[in-house]
Short mmCIF file of C-alpha atoms in Angstrom, two decimals:
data_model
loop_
_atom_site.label_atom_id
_atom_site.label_comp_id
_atom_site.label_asym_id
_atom_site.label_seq_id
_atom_site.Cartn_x
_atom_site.Cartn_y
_atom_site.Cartn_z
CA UNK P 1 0.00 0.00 0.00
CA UNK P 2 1.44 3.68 -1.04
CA UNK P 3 0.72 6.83 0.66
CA UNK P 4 0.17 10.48 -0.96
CA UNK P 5 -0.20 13.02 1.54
CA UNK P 6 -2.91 15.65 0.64
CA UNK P 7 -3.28 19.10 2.81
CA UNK P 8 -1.84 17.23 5.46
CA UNK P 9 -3.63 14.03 5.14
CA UNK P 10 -1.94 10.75 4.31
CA UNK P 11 -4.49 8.79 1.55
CA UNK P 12 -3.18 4.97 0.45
CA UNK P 13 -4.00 3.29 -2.38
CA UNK P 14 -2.81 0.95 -4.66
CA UNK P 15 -0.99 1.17 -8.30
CA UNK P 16 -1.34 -2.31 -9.83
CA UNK P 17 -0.52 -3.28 -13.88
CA UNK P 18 0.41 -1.38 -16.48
CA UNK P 19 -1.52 0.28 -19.69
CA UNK P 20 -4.31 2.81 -19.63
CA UNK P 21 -4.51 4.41 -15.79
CA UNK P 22 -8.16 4.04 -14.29
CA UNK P 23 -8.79 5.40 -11.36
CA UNK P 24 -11.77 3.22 -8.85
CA UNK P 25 -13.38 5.16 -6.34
CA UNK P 26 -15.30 2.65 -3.86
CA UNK P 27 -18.62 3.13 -2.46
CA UNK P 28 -19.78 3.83 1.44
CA UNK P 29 -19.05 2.40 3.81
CA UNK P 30 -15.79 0.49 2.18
CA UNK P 31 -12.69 0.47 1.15
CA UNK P 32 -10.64 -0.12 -1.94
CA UNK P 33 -10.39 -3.60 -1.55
CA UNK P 34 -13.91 -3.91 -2.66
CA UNK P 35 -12.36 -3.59 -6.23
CA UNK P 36 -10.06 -6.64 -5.54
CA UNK P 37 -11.67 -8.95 -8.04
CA UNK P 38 -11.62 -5.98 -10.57
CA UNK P 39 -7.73 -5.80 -10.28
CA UNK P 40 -6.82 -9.28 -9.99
CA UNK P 41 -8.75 -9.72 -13.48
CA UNK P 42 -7.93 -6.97 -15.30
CA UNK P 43 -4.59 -6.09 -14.06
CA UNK P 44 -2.83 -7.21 -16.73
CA UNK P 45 -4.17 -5.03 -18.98
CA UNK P 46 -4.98 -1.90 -17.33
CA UNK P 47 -3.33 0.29 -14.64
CA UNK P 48 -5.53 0.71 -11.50
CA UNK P 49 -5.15 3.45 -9.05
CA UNK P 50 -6.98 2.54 -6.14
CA UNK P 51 -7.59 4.89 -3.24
CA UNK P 52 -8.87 4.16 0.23
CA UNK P 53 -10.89 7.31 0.60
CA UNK P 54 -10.36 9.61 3.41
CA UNK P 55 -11.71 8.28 6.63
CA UNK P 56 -11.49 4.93 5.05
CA UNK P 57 -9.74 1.92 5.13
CA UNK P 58 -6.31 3.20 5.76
CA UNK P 59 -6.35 6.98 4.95
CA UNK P 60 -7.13 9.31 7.32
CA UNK P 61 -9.97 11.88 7.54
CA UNK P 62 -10.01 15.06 7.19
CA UNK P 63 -11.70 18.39 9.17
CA UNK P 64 -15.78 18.67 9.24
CA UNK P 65 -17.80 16.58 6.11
CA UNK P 66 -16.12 14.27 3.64
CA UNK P 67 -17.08 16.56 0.64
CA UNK P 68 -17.41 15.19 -2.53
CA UNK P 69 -15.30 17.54 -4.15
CA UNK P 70 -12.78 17.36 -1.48
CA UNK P 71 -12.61 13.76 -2.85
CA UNK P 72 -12.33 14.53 -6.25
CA UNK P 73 -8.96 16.75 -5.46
CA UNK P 74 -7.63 14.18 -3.21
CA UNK P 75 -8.15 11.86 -6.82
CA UNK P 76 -6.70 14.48 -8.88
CA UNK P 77 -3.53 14.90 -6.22
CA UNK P 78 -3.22 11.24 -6.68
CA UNK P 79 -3.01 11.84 -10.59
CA UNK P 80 -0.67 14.80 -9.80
CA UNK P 81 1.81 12.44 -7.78
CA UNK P 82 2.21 9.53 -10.14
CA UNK P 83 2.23 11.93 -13.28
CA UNK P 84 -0.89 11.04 -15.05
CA UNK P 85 -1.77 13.03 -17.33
CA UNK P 86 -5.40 11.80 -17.65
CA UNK P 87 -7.15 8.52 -16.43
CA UNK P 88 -10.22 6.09 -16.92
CA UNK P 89 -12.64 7.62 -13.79
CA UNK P 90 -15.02 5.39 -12.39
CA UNK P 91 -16.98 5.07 -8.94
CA UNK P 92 -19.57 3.00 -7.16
CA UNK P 93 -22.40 4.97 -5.36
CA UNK P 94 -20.41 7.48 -3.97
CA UNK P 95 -17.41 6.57 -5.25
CA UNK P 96 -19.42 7.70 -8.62
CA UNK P 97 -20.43 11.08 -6.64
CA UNK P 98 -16.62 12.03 -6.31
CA UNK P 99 -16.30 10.68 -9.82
CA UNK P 100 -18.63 13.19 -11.31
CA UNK P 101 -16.81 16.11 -8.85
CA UNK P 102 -13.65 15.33 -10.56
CA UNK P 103 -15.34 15.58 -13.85
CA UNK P 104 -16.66 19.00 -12.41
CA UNK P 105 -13.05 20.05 -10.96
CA UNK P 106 -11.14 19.03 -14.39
CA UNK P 107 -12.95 17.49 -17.21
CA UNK P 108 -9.48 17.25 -19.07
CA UNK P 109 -8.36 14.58 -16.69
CA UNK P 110 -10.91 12.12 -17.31
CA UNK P 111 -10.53 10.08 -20.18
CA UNK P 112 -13.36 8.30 -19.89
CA UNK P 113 -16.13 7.52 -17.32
CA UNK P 114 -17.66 4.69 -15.64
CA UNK P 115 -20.83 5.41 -13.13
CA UNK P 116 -21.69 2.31 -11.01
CA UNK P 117 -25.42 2.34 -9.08
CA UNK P 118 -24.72 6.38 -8.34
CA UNK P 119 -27.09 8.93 -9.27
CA UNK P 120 -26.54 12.61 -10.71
CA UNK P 121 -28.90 14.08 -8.33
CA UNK P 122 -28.49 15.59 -5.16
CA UNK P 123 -30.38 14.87 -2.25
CA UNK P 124 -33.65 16.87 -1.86
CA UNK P 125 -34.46 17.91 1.67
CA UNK P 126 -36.02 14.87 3.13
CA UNK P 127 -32.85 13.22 1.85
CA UNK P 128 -30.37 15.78 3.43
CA UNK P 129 -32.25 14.95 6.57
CA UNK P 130 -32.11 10.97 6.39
CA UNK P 131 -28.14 11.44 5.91
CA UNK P 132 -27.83 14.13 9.04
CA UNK P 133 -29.90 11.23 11.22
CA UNK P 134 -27.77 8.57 9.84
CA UNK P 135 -24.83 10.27 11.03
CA UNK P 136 -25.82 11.03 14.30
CA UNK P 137 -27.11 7.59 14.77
CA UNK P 138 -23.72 6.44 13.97
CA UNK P 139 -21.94 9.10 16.27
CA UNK P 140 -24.46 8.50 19.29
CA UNK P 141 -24.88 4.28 18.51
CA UNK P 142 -21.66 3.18 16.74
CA UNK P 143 -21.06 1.76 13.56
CA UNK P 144 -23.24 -1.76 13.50
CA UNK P 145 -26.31 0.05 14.04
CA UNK P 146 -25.85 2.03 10.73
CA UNK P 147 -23.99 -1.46 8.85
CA UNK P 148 -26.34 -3.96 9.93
CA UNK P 149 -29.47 -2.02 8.43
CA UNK P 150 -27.57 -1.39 5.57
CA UNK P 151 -26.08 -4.20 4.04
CA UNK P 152 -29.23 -6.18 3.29
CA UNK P 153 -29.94 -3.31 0.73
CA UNK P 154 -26.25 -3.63 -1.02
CA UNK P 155 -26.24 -6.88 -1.46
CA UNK P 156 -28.95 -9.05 -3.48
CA UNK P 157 -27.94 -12.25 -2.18
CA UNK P 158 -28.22 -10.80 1.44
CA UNK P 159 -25.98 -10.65 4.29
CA UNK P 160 -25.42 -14.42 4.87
CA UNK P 161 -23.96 -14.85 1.62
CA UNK P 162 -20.28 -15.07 1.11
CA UNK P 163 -20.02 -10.93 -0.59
CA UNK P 164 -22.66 -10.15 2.37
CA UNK P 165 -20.02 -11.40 4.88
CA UNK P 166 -17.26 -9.48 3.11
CA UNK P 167 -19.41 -6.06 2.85
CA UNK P 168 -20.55 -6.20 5.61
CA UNK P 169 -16.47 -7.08 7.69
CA UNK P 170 -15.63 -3.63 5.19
CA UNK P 171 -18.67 -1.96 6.62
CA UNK P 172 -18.33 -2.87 9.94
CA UNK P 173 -14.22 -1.67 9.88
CA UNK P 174 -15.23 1.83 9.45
CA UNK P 175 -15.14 4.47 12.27
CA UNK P 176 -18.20 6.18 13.34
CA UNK P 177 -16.46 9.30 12.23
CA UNK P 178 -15.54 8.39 8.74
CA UNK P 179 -19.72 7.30 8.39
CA UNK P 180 -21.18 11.09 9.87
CA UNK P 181 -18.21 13.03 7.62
CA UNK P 182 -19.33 10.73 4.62
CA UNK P 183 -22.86 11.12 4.82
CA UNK P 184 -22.42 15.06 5.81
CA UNK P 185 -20.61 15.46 2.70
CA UNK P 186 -22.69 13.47 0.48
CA UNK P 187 -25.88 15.63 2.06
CA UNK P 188 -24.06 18.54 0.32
CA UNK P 189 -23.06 17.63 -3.27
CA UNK P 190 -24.61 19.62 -5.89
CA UNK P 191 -26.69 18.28 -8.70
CA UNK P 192 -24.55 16.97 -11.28
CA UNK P 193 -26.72 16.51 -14.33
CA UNK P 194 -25.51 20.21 -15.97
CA UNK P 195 -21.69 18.20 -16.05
CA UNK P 196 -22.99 15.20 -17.27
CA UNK P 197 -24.59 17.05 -19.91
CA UNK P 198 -21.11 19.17 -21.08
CA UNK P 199 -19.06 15.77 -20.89
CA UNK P 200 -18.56 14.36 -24.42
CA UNK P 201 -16.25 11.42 -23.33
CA UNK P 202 -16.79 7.96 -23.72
CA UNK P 203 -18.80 6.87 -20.48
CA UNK P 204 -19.76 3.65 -19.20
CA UNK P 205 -23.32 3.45 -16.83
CA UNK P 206 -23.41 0.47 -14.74
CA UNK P 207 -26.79 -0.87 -12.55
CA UNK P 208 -27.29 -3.87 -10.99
CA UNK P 209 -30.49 -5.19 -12.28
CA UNK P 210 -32.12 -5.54 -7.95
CA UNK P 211 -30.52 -1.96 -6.91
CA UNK P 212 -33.27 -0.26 -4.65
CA UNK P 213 -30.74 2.46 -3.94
CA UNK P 214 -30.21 4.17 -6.86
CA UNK P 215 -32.38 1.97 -9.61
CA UNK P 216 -31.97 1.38 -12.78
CA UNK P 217 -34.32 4.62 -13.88
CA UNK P 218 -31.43 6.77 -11.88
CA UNK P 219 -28.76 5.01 -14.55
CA UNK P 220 -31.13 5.49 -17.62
CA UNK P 221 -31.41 9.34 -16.58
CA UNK P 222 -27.52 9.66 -16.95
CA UNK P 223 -27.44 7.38 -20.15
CA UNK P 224 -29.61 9.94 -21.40
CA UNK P 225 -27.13 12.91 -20.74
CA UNK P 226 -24.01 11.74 -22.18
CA UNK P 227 -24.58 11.29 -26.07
CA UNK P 228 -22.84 7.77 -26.78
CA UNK P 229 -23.35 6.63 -23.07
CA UNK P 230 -23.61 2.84 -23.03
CA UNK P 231 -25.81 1.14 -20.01
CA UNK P 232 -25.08 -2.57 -18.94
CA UNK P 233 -27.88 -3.57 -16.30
CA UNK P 234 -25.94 -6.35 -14.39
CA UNK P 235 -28.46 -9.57 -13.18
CA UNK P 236 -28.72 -10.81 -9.92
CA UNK P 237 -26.95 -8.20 -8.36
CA UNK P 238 -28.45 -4.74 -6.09
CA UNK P 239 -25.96 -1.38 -5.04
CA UNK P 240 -22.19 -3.59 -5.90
CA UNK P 241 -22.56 -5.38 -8.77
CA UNK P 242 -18.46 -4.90 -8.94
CA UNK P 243 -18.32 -7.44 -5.97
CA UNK P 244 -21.73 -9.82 -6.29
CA UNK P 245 -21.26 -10.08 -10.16
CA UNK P 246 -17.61 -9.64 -10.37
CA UNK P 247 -17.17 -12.06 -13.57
CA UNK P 248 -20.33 -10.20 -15.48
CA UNK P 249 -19.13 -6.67 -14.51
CA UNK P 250 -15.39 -7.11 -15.31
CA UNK P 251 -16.65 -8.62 -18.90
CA UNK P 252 -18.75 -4.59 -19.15
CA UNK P 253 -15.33 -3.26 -17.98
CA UNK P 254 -13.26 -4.93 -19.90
CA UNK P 255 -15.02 -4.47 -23.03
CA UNK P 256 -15.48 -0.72 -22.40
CA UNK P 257 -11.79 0.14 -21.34
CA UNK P 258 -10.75 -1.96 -24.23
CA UNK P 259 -12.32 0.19 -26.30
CA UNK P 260 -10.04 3.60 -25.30
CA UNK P 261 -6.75 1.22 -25.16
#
């Protein structure tokens, strides 16, 4: 595991293979391992950059909400460090929240884009609320009270299942901390359809077929934003089709990186 230190902060991630850089940002509540079967397929081929994000895993957090767009500069920092010019961005849920900041902060970075069960939305108020409750409940109750609830809505196959176990060990490894900052930040993204919109890259929209989270009708809206978007609705998978489906997503993300090689 490598470090970058940003404003302070010391980030890890991972820098596995060689040929075209892509960039994986992971979802809430995890870490970048839950991209392991992405790099151990496609590693080969591709060069993945794979950040813990602050207050995850092993990087540190920062001061007061995990802003999205505070996670798109730690990315592009990241970039700065290993001189890459421009890289494949992709993210699940929010992972694909800082994704779309980075495509906000500097569209010439991204060379193409991959959006996985995200959403370009933001939250409208009774949404801003549910995060603020979440995060006290996790501040005032500790982290299985927020994990336990959730992971029977990531995972189709539920939480006794083999990927149910492993989300929910990655959920259950995160501070209470890191979960308030996350969903304080996330409460405060803007709407991202207006970037969407400008972006004329190659980009990739990923659902998986059971997600109640963000459904497929929030991956259809972004198709339709991004002229030459392609969708791939992945079966038998909800909000992580990257770790339920692994061999049917890395075939979608193999074939699409593939394409820019």
């Amino acid at each position: 595991m490598l470090t970058v230190t940003v404003d302070g902060i010391p980030l890890h991630y991972r820098d596995v293979g060689q040929g075209l850089p892509v960039l994986l940002l992971h979802a809430f509540p995890l870490d970048g391992s839950a991209f392991d079967r992405q790099v151990a397929a496609l590693s080969g081929r591709y060069r993945f950059l794979v950040p813990d994000l602050r207050g995850f895993g092993q990087s540190r957090m920062g001061e007061g909400p995990t802003q999205m767009r505070r996670l798109a500069q730690d990315g592009l920092a990241l970039l700065d460090a290993l001189d890459i010019d421009a890289a494949v961005v992709g993210g699940v849920s929010m992972g694909g929240y800082a994704a779309m900041a980075l495509l906000r902060e500097d569209a010439g970075r991204v060379r193409g884009l991959v959006l996985v069960d995200t959403q370009c939305t933001a939250d409208d108020d009774a949404g801003r609320e549910k995060r603020e409750a979440t995060a006290l409940q996790a501040l005032s109750e500790g982290t299985p009270s927020i994990i336990q609830g959730l992971v029977p809505k990531l995972v189709h196959a539920g939480p006794d299942s083999p990927v149910g176990r492993e989300v929910m060990a990655l959920g259950l490894a995160a501070s209470p901390q890191a979960l308030a900052a996350a969903q304080r930040g996330m409460a405060l993204r803007p709407d991202s359809k207006d970037i969407l919109a400008r972006f004329a890259g190659p980009t990739l929209v990923v659902v998986g077929e059971h997600d109640t989270v963000t459904p497929v009708a929030r991956a259809k809206q972004m198709v339709d934003l991004v002229q030459g978007a392609r969708l791939e609705v992945i079966t038998n998978a909800a909000h992580l089709p990257n770790q339920e489906q692994p061999e049917a997503f890395n075939a979608v993300l193999d074939a699409f990186l593939a394409s820019l090689s």
